[in-house]
Structure formats: structure tokens, C-alpha cells
PDB file of C-alpha atoms in Angstrom:
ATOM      1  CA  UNK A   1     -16.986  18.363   0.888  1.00 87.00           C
ATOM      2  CA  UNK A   2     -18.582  14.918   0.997  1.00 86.00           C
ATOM      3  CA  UNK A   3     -21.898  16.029   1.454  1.00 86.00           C
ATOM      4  CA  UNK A   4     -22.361  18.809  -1.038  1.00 93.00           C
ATOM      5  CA  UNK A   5     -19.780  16.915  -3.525  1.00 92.00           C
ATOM      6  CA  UNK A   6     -20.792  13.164  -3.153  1.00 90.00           C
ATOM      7  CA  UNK A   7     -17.891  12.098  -5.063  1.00 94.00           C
ATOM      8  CA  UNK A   8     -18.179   8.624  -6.093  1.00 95.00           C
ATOM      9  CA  UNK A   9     -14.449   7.552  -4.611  1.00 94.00           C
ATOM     10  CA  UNK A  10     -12.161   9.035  -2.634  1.00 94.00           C
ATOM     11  CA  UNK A  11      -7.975   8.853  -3.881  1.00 94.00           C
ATOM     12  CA  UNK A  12      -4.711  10.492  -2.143  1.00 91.00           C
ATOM     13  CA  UNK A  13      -1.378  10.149  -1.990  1.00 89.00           C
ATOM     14  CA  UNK A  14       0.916   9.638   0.539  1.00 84.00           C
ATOM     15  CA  UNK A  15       4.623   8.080   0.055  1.00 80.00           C
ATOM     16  CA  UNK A  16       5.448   6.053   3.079  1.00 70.00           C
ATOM     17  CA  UNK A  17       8.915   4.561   1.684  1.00 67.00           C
ATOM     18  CA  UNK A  18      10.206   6.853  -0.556  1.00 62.00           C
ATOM     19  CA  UNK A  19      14.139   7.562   0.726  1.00 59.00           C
ATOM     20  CA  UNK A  20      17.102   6.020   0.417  1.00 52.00           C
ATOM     21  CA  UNK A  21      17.725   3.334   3.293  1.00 52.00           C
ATOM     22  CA  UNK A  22      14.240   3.448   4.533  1.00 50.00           C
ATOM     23  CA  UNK A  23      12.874   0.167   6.403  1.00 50.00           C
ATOM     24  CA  UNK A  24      10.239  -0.658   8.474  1.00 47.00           C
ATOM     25  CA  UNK A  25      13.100  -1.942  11.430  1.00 44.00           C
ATOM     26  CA  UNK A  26      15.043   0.755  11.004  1.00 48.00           C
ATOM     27  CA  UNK A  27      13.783   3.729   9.410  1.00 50.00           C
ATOM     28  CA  UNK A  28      15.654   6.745   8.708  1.00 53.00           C
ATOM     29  CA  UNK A  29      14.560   9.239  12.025  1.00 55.00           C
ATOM     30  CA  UNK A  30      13.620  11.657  10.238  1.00 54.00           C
ATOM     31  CA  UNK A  31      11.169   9.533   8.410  1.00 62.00           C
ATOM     32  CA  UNK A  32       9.675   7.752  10.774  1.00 67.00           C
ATOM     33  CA  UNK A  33       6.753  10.137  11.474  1.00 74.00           C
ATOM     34  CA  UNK A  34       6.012  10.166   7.701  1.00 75.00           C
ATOM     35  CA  UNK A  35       5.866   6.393   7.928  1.00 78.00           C
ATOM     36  CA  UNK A  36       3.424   6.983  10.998  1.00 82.00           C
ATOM     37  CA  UNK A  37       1.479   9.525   8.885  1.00 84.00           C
ATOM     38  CA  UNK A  38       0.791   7.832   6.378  1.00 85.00           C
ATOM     39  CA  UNK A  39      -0.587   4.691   8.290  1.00 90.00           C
ATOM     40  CA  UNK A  40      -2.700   7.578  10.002  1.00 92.00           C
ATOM     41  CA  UNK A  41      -3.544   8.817   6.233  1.00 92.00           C
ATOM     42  CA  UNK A  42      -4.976   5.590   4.986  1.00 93.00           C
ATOM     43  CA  UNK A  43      -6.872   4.954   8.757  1.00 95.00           C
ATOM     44  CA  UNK A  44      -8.713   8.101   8.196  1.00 95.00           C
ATOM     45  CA  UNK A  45      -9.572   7.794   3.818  1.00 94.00           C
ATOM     46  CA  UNK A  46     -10.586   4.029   4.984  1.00 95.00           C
ATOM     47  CA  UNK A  47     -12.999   6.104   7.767  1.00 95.00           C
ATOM     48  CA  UNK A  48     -14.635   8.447   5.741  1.00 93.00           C
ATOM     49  CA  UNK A  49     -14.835   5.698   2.957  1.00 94.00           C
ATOM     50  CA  UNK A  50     -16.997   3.728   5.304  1.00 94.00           C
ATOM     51  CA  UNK A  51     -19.046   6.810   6.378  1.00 93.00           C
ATOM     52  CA  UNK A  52     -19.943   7.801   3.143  1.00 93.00           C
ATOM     53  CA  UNK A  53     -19.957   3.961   1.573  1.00 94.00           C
ATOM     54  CA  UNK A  54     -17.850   5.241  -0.857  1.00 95.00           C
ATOM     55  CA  UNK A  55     -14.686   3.185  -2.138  1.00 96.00           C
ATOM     56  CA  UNK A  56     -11.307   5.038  -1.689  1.00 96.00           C
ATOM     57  CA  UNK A  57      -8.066   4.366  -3.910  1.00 96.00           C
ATOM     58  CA  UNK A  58      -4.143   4.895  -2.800  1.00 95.00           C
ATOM     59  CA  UNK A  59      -1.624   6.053  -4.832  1.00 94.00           C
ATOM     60  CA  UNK A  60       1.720   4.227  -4.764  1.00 92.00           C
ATOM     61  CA  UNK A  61       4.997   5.454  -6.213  1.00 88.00           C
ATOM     62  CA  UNK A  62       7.195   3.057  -7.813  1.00 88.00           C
ATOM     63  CA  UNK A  63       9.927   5.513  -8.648  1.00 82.00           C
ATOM     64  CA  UNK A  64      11.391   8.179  -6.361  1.00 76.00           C
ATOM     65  CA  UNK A  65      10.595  11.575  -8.872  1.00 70.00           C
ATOM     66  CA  UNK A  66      13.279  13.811  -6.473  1.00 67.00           C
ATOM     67  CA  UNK A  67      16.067  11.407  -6.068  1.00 67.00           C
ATOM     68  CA  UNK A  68      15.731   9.880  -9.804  1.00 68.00           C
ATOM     69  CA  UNK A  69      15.735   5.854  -7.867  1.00 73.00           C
ATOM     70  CA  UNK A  70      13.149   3.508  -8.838  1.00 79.00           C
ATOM     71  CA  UNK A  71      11.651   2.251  -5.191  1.00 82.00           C
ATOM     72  CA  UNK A  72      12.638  -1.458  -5.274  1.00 82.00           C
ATOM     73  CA  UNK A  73      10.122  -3.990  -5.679  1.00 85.00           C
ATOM     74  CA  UNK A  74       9.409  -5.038  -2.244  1.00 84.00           C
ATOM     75  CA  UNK A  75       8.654  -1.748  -0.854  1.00 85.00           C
ATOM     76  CA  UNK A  76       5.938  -1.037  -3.639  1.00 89.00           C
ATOM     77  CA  UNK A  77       4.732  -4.462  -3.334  1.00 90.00           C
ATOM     78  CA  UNK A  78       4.754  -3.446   0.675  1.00 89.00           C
ATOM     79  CA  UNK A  79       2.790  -0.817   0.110  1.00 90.00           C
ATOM     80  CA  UNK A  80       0.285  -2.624  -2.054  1.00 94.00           C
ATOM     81  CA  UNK A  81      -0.708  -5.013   0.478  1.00 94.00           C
ATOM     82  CA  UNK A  82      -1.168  -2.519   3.377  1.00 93.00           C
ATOM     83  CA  UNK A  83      -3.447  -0.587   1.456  1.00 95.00           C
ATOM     84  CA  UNK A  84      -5.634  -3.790   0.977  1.00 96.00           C
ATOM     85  CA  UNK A  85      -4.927  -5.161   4.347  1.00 96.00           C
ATOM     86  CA  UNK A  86      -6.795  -1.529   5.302  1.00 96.00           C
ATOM     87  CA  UNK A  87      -9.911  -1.833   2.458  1.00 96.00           C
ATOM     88  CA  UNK A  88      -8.300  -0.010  -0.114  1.00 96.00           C
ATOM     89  CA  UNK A  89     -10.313  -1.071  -2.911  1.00 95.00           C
ATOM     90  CA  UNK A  90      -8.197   0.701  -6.041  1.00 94.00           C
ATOM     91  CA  UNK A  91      -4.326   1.265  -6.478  1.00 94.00           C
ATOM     92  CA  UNK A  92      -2.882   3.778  -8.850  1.00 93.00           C
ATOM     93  CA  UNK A  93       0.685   4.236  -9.619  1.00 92.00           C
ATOM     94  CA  UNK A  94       2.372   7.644  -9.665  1.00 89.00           C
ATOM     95  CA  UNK A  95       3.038   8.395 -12.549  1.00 85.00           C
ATOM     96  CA  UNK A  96       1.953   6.096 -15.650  1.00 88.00           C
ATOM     97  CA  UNK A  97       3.958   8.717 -18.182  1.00 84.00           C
ATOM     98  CA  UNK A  98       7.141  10.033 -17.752  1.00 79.00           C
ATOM     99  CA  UNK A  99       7.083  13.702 -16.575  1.00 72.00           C
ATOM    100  CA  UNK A 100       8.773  16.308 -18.238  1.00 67.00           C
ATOM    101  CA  UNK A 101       8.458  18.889 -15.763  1.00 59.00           C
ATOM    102  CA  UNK A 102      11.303  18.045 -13.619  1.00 54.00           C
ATOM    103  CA  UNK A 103      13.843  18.423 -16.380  1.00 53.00           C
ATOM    104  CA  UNK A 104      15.169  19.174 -19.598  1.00 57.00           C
ATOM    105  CA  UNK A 105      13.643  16.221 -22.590  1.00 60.00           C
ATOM    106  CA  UNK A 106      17.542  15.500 -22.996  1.00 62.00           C
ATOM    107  CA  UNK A 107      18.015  14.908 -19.182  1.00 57.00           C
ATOM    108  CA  UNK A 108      15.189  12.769 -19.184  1.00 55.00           C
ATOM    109  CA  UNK A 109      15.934  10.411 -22.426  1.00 57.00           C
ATOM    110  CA  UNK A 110      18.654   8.002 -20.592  1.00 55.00           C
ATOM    111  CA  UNK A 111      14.965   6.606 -18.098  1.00 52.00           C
ATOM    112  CA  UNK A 112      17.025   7.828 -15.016  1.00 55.00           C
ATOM    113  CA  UNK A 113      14.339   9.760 -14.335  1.00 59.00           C
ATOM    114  CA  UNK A 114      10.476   7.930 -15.578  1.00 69.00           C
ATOM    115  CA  UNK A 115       7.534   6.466 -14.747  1.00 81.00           C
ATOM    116  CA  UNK A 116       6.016   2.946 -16.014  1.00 88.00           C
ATOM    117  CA  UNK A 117       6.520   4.225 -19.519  1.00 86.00           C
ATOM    118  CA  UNK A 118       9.915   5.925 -21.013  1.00 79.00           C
ATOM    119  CA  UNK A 119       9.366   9.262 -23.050  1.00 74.00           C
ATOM    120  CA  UNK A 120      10.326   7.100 -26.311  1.00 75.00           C
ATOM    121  CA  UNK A 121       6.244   4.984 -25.104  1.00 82.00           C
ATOM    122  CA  UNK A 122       7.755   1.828 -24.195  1.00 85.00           C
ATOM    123  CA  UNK A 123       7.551   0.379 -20.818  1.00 89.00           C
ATOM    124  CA  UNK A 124      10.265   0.844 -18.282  1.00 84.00           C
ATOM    125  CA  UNK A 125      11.267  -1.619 -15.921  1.00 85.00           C
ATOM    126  CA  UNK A 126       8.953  -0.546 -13.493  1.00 88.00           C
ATOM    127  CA  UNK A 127       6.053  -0.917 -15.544  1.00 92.00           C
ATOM    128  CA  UNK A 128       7.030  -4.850 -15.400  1.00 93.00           C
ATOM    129  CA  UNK A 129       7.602  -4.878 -11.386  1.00 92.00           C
ATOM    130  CA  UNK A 130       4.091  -3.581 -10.979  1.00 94.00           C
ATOM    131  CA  UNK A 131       2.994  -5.861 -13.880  1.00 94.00           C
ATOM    132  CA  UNK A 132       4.075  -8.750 -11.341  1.00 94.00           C
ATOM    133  CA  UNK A 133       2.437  -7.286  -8.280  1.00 94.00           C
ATOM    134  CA  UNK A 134      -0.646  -6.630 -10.267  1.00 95.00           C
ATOM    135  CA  UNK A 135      -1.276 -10.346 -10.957  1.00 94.00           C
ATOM    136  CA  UNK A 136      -1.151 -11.084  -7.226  1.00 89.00           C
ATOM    137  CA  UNK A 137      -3.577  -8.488  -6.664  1.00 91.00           C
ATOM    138  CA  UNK A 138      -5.948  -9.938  -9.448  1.00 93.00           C
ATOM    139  CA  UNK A 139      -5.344 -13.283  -7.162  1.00 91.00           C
ATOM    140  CA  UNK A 140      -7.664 -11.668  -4.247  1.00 91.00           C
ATOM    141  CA  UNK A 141      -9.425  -8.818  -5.849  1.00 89.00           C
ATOM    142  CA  UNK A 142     -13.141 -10.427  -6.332  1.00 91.00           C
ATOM    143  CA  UNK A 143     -13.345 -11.234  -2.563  1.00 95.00           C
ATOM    144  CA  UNK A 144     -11.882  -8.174  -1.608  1.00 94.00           C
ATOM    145  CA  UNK A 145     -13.714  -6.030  -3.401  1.00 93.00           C
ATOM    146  CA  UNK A 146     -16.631  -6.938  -2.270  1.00 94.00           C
ATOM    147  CA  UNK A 147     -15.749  -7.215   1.599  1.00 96.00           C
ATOM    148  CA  UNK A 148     -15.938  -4.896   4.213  1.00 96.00           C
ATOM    149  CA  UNK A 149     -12.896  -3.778   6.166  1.00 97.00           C
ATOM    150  CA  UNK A 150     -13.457  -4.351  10.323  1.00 97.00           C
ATOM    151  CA  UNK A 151      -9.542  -3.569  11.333  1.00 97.00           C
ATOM    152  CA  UNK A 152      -6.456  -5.043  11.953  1.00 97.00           C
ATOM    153  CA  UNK A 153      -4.767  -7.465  13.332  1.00 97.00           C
ATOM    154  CA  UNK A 154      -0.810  -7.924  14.093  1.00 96.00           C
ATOM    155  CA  UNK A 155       1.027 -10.813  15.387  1.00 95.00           C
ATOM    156  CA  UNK A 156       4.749 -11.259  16.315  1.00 91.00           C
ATOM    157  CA  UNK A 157       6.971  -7.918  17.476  1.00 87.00           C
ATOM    158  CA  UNK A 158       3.648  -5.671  15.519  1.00 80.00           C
ATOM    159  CA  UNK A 159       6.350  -3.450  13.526  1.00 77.00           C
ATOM    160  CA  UNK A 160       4.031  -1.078  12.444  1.00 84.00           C
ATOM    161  CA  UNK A 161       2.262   1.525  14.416  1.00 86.00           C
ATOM    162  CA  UNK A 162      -1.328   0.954  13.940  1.00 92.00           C
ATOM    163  CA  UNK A 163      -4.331   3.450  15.050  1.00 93.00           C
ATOM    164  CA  UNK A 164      -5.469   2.374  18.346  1.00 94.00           C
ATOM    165  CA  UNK A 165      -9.071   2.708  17.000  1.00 95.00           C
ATOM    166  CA  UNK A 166      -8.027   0.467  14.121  1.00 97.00           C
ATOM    167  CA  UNK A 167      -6.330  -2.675  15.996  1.00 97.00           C
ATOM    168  CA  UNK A 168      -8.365  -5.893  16.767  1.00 97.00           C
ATOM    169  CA  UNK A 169      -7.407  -8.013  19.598  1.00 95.00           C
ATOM    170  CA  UNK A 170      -9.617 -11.077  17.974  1.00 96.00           C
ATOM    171  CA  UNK A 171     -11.515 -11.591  14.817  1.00 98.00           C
ATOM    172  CA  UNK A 172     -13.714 -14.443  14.236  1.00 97.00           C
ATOM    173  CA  UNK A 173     -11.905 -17.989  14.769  1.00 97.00           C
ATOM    174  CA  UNK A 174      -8.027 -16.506  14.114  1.00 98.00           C
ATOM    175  CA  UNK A 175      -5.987 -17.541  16.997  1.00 97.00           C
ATOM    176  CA  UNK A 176      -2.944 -17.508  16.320  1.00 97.00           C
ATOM    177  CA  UNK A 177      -0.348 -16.720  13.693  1.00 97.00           C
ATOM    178  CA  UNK A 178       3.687 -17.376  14.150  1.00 95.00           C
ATOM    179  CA  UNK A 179       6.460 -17.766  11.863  1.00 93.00           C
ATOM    180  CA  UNK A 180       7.042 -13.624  11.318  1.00 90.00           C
ATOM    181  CA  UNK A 181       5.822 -10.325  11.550  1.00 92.00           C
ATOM    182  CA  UNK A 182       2.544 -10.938  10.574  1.00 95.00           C
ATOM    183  CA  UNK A 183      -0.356  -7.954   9.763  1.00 95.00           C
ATOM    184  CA  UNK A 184      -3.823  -9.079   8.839  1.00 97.00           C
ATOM    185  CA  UNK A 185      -6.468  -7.103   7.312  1.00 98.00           C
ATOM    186  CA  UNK A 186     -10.119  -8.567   8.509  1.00 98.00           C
ATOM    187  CA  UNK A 187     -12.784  -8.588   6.642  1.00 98.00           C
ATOM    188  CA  UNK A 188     -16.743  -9.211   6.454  1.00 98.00           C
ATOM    189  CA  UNK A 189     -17.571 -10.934   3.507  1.00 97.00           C
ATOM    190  CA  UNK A 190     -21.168 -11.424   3.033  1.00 95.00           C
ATOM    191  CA  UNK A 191     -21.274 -12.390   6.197  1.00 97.00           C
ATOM    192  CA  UNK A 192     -17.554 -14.580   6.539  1.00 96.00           C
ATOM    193  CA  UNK A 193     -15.196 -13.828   7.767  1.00 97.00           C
ATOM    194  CA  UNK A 194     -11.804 -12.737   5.585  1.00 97.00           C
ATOM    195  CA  UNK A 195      -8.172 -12.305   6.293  1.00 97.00           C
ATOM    196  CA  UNK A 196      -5.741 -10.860   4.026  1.00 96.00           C
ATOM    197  CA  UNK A 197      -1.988 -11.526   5.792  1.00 95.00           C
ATOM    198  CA  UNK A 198       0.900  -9.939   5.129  1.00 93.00           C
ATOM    199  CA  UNK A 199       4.200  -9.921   6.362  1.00 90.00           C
ATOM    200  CA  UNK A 200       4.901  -6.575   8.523  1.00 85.00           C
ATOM    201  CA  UNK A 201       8.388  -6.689   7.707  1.00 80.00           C
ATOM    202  CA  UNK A 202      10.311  -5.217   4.466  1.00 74.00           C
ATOM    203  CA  UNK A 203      14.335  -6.395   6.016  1.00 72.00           C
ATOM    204  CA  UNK A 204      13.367  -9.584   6.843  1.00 78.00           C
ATOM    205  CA  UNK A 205      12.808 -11.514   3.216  1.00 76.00           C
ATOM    206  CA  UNK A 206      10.552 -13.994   2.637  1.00 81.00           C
ATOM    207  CA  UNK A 207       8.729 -15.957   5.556  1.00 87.00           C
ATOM    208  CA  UNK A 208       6.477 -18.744   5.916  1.00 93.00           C
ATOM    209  CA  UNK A 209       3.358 -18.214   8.404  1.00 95.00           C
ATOM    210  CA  UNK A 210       1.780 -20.993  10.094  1.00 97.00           C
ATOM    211  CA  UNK A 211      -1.969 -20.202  10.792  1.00 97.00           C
ATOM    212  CA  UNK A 212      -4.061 -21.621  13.916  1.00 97.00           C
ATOM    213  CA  UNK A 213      -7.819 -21.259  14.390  1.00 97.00           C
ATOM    214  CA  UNK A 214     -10.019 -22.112  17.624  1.00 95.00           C
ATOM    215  CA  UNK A 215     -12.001 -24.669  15.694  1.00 88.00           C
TER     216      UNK A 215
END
């Protein structure tokens, strides 16, 4: 496909968080594969991304279409950052309208069951939660848009199951980081060296990293 196609980016889906209950300490066991399978889903897009120096784009649902929930916050803002962390360089949200497909227009009127924007055209509250994570995005973008993803890195108890061909045991002058569950995306920047850090862990709240380097 990518050589007689050439497409000029590469997008999926794959819904790592999407349940009721689900956490990255204790996922549901019936989930946890599809939480490994989905880390092994963005590994391979970022591969043939890099093969065919193509970008590829994830897309993240902030609302649960078959158990009418919106996903809270954190876990779309979760999945966000691993999908930069890993050299995403695009995020789309599934979906932007409403559907109608999954029920009746009267079933669907009382926004139990939308997207960023109600069947009425105004916004839903989602549409303001990844309004918020956008902005932090647009924090980071012009470096990391122009970087190139090398692997990752993981300090503390490594919560997440990483690709062994994907895990770095050293990047550039990082030594050290405590304070959490730390994953870090490294990059090559023009020739410097990057690192995007995020905290591994959804359960654990907010956390405050300290960062050590060799020199």
C-alpha cells in the first residue's frame, strides 16, 4: 500500500481507555491486552511513518459512543501525550459532530450521547476539555513537529508496557528522573536533543518530576 499509494500521512484509531474503571494500575483484565495493543498500534504507525518519512496522526476519543460516557479529561489528555511522547505529529478527535447513527434524533437531543458539538451546533462539554488540552499541545508543537522520534524512555515502576525495540536505556545527557512514573519521548531536533515527559500514571494525580543530567 505505501509504495503504490504514497499517501502523504498515515491516521488510525485505536481506543486504549475507553471502559468504565479502566486505569493504567489496575486495568480491567479483560482490557489489558487492548491497552497493550494499542501501545503496539502506535509503535508500528510511528515505524512505517519513519520508513516512508511520512507523518502519521492518532485518533483519540473523548466520549465513549457504546456506553454513552464522556472519557474524563485525564485519560484523553493521557492519551494525547503518549501519542507525542511516540512522534505522533497530528491528533484528531472521534467524532467532531454528533452521530446519528447510533440512535433515534430524539434519543440523541438530551447530549447523552455526542461528540464535541451537540446536534442543536453548539459545543458540548467535551469540545471545551479538548479545547484545554489543545493549548498545551500548541505549548510544544513547533519543536515537535519538526523533531524526529528515537524511542522511549521510562523511569520509576515503567507502568506501561513498551516495545522492546522501542525502549532506550540512555538518551543524550538524561540521567535521571524521580518524583513519579515518568515516560519520556526522545527526540532529535536538528541535531539536539528533545524530551517530552509525561507522567505514566492516570490514578496517581498530579506529580512533580525532578530532572538530573550528567553535565
Amino acid at each position: 500500500y505505501m509504495q503504490e499509494v504514497k499517501p502523504k500521512l498515515l491516521a488510525y484509531d485505536c481506543y486504549a481507555l475507553f471502559y468504565e474503571g479502566d486505569d493504567l494500575l489496575h486495568p480491567i483484565p479483560a482490557r489489558a491486552e487492548m491497552l497493550k495493543y494499542a501501545v503496539k498500534s502506535m509503535s508500528l504507525f510511528k515505524k512505517l511513518s519513519q520508513e516512508a518519512g511520512i507523518p502519521y496522526w492518532v485518533t483519540i476519543a473523548p466520549y465513549n459512543h457504546l456506553f454513552r460516557r464522556q472519557i474524563p479529561q485525564k485519560q484523553v489528555e493521557w492519551n494525547v501525550n503518549l501519542a507525542l511522547a511516540y512522534g505522533a505529529k497530528g491528533i484528531q478527535y472521534y467524532t467532531y459532530w454528533t452521530l446519528l447513527e447510533h440512535g433515534s434524533e430524539e434519543a440523541l437531543k438530551d447530549h447523552q450521547y455526542a461528540g464535541l458539538v451537540t446536534l442543536g451546533g453548539t459545543p458540548h462539554n467535551t469540545y471545551y476539555s479538548v479545547q484545554d488540552i489543545n493549548r498545551n499541545v500548541q505549548a510544544v508543537d513547533g519543536v515537535l513537529m519538526t523533531s524526529e522520534n528515537k524511542g522511549i524512555m521510562q523511569f520509576g515502576n515503567q507502568v506501561l508496557a513498551i516495545p522492546e525495540e522501542d525502549v532506550l536505556t540512555s538518551y543524550g545527557e538524561l540521567k535521571n528522573i524521580a518524583g513519579g512514573d515518568a515516560l519520556v519521548g526522545c527526540f532529535d531536533h536538528n541535531g539536539k536533543d528533545v524530551y517530552y515527559i509525561m507522567h505514566d500514571s492516570i490514578t496517581e494525580g498530579i506529580k512533580t518530576f525532578t530532572i538530573s543530567f550528567r553535565k
